[in-house]
PDB file of C-alpha atoms in Angstrom:
ATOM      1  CA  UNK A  85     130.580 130.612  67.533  1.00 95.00           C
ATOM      2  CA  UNK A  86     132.704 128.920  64.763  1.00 97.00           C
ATOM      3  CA  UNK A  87     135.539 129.812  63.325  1.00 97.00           C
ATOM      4  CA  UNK A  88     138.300 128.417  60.773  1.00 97.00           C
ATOM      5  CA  UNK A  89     142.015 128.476  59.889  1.00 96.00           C
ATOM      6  CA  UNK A  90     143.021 128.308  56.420  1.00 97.00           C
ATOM      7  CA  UNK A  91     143.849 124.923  55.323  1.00 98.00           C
ATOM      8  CA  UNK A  92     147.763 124.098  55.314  1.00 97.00           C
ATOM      9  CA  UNK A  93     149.934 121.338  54.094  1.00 96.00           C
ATOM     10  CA  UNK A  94     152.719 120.574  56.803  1.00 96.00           C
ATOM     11  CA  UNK A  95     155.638 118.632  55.868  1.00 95.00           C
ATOM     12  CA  UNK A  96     155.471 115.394  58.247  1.00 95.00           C
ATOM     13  CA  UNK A  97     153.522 111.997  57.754  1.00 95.00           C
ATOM     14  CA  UNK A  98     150.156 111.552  60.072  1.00 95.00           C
ATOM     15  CA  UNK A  99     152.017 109.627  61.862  1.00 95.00           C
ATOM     16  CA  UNK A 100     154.853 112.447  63.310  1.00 95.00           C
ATOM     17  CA  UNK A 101     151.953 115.077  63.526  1.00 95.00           C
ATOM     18  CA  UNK A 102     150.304 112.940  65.666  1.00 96.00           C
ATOM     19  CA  UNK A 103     152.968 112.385  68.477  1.00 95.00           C
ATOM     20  CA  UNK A 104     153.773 115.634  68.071  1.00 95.00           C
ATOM     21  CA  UNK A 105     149.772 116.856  68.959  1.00 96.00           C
ATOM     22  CA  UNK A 106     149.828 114.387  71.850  1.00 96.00           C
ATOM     23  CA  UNK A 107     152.332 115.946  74.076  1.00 96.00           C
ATOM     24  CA  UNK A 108     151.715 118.893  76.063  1.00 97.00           C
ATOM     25  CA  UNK A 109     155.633 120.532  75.724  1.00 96.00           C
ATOM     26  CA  UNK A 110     154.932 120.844  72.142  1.00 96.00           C
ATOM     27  CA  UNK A 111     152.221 123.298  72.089  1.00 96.00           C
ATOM     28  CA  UNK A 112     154.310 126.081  73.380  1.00 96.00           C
ATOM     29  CA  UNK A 113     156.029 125.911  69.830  1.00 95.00           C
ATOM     30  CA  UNK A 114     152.576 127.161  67.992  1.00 94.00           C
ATOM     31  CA  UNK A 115     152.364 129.701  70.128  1.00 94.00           C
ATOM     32  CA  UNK A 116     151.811 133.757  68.928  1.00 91.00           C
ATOM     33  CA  UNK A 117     154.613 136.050  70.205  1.00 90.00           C
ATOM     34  CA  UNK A 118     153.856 138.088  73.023  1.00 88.00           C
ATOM     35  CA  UNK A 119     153.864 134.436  74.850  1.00 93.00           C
ATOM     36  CA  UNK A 120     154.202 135.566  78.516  1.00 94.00           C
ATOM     37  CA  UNK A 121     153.527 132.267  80.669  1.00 95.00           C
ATOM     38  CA  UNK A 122     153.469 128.529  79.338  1.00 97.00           C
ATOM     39  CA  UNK A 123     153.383 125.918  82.005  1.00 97.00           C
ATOM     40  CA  UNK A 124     152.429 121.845  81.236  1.00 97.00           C
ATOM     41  CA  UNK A 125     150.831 119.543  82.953  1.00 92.00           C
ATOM     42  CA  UNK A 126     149.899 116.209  82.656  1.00 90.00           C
ATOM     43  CA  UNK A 127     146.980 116.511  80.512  1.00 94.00           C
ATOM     44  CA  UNK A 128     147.798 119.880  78.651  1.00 97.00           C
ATOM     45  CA  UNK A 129     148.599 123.325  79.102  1.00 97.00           C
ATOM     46  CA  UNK A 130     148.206 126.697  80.783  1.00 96.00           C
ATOM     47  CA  UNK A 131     149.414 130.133  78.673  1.00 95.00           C
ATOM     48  CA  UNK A 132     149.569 133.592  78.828  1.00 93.00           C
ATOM     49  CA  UNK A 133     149.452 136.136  75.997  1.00 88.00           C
ATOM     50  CA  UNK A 134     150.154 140.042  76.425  1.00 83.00           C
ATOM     51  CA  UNK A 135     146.946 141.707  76.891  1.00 77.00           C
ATOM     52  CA  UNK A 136     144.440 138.598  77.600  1.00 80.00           C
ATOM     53  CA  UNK A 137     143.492 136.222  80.406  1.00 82.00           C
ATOM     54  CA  UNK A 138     145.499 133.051  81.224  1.00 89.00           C
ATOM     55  CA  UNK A 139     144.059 130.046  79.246  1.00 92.00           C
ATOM     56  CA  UNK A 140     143.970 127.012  80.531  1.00 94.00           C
ATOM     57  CA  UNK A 141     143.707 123.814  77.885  1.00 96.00           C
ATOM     58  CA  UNK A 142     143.501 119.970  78.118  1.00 97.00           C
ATOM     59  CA  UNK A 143     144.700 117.770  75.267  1.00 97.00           C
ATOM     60  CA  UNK A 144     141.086 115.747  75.005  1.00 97.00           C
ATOM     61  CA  UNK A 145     141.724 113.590  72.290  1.00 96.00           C
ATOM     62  CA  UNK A 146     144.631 112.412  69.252  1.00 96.00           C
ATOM     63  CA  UNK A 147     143.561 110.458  66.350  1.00 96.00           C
ATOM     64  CA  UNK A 148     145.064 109.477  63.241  1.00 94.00           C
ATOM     65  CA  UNK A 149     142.251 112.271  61.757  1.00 96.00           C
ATOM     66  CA  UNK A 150     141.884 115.024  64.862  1.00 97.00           C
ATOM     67  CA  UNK A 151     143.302 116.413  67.300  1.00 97.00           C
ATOM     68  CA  UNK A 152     141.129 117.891  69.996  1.00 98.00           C
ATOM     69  CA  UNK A 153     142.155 120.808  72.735  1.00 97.00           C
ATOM     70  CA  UNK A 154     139.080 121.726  74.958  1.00 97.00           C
ATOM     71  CA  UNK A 155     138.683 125.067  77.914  1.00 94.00           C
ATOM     72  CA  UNK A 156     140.114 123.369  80.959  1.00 92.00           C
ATOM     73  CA  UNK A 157     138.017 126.283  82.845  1.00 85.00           C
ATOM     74  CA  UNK A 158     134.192 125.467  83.325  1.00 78.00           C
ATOM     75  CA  UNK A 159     133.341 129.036  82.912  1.00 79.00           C
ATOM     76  CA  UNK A 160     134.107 128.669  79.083  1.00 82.00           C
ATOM     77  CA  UNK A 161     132.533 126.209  76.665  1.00 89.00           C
ATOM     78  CA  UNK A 162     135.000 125.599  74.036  1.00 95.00           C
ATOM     79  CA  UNK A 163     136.878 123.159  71.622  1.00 97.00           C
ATOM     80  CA  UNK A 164     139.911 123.724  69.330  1.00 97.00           C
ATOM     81  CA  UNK A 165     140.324 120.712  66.589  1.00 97.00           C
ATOM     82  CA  UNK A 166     143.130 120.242  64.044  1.00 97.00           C
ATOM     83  CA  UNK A 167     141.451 118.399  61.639  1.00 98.00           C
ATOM     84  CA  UNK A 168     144.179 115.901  59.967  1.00 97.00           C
ATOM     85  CA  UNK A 169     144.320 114.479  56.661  1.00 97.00           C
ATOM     86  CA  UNK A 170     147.255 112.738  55.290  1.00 97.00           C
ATOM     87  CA  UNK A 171     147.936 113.432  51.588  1.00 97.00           C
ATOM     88  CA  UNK A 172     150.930 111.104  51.414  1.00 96.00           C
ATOM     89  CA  UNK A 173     154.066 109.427  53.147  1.00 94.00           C
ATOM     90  CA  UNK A 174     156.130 113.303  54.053  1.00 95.00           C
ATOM     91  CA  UNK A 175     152.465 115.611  53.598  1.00 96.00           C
ATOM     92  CA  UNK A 176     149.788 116.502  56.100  1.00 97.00           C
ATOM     93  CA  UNK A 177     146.595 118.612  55.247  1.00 97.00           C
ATOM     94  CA  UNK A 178     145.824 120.112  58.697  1.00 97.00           C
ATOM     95  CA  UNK A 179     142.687 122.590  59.462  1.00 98.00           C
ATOM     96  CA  UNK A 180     142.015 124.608  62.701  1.00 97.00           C
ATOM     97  CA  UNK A 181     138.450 124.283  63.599  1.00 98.00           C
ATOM     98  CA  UNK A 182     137.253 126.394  66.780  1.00 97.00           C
ATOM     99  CA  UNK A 183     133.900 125.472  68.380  1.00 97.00           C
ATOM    100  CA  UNK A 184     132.626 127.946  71.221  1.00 95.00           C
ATOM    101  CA  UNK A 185     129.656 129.118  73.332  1.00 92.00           C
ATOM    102  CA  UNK A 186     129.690 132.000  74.221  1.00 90.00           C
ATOM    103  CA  UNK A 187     127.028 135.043  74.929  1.00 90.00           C
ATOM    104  CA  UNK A 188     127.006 137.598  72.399  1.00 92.00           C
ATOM    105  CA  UNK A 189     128.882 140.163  74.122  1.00 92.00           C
ATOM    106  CA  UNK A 190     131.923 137.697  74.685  1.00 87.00           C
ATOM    107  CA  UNK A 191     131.464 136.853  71.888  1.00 90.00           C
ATOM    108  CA  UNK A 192     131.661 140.439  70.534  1.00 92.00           C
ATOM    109  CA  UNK A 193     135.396 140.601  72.160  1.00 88.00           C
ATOM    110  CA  UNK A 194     136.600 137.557  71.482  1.00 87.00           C
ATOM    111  CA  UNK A 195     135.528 136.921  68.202  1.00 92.00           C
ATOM    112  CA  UNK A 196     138.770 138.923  66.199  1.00 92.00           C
ATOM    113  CA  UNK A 197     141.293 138.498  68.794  1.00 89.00           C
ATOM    114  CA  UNK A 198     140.800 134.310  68.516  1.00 91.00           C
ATOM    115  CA  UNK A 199     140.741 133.944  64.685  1.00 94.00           C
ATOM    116  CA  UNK A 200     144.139 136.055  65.168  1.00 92.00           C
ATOM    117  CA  UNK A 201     145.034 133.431  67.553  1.00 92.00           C
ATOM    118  CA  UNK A 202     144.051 130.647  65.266  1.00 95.00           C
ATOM    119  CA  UNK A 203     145.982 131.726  62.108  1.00 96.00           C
ATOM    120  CA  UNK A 204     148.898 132.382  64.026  1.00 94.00           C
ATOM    121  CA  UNK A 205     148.359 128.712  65.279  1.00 94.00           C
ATOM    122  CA  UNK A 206     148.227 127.908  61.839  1.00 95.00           C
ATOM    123  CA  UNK A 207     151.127 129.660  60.767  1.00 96.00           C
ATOM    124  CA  UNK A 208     153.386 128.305  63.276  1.00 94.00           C
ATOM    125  CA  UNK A 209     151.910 124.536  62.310  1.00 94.00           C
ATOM    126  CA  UNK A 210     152.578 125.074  58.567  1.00 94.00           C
ATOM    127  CA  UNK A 211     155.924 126.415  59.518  1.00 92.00           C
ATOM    128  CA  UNK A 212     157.205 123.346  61.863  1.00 87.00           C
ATOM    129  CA  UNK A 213     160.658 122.077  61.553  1.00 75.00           C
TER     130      UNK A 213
END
């Protein structure tokens, strides 16, 4: 299963995106409301929305060009990738790319509830301060 954000410009060089994608603390800024648990640790993150299981993610790797978050959880196959392209010195073209496996009937619930979760991601990206 793949699935896309919109593309967004955000207003911070390459650079500041990403040392801002590398660290863990960060992440619970792009978060949707209805954020009930957020706890760091060395590698990543564990959250909790209302309504859905506790996800557990690990910061995998930070380019200049990607950032990737993969399922800390062996029972789910999955990858979340900001793609990164910088347009100039203050711009950032970023793109939310989500990469699972999943059998069709997780797949089935998961499906809207995600791409929700993904352009509120993006939202949240494009709006950083």
């Amino acid at each position: 299963m793949n699935l896309e954000g919109r593309k967004i410009i955000v207003n911070k060089s390459s650079k500041e995106l990403v040392e801002i994608l590398k660290s863990p603390e960060n992440y619970k800024d792009f978060m949707p409301d209805g954020l009930q648990k957020f706890e760091t640790r060395e590698d990543g993150f564990k959250f909790g929305l209302q309504g859905m299981p506790e996800i557990a993610l690990k910061i995998d790797e930070v380019t200049d060009r990607k950032a990737v978050l993969k399922s800390a959880s062996s029972s789910l196959d999955f990858s979340l990738t900001a793609t990164i392209n910088p347009l100039n010195e203050n711009q950032t073209e970023v793109q939310m790319l989500f990469e699972g496996k999943f059998n069709p009937f997780i797949k089935m619930m998961v499906e809207k509830p995600l791409q929700n979760f993904i352009n509120t991601l993006t939202d949240k990206i494009e709006a950083y301060k």
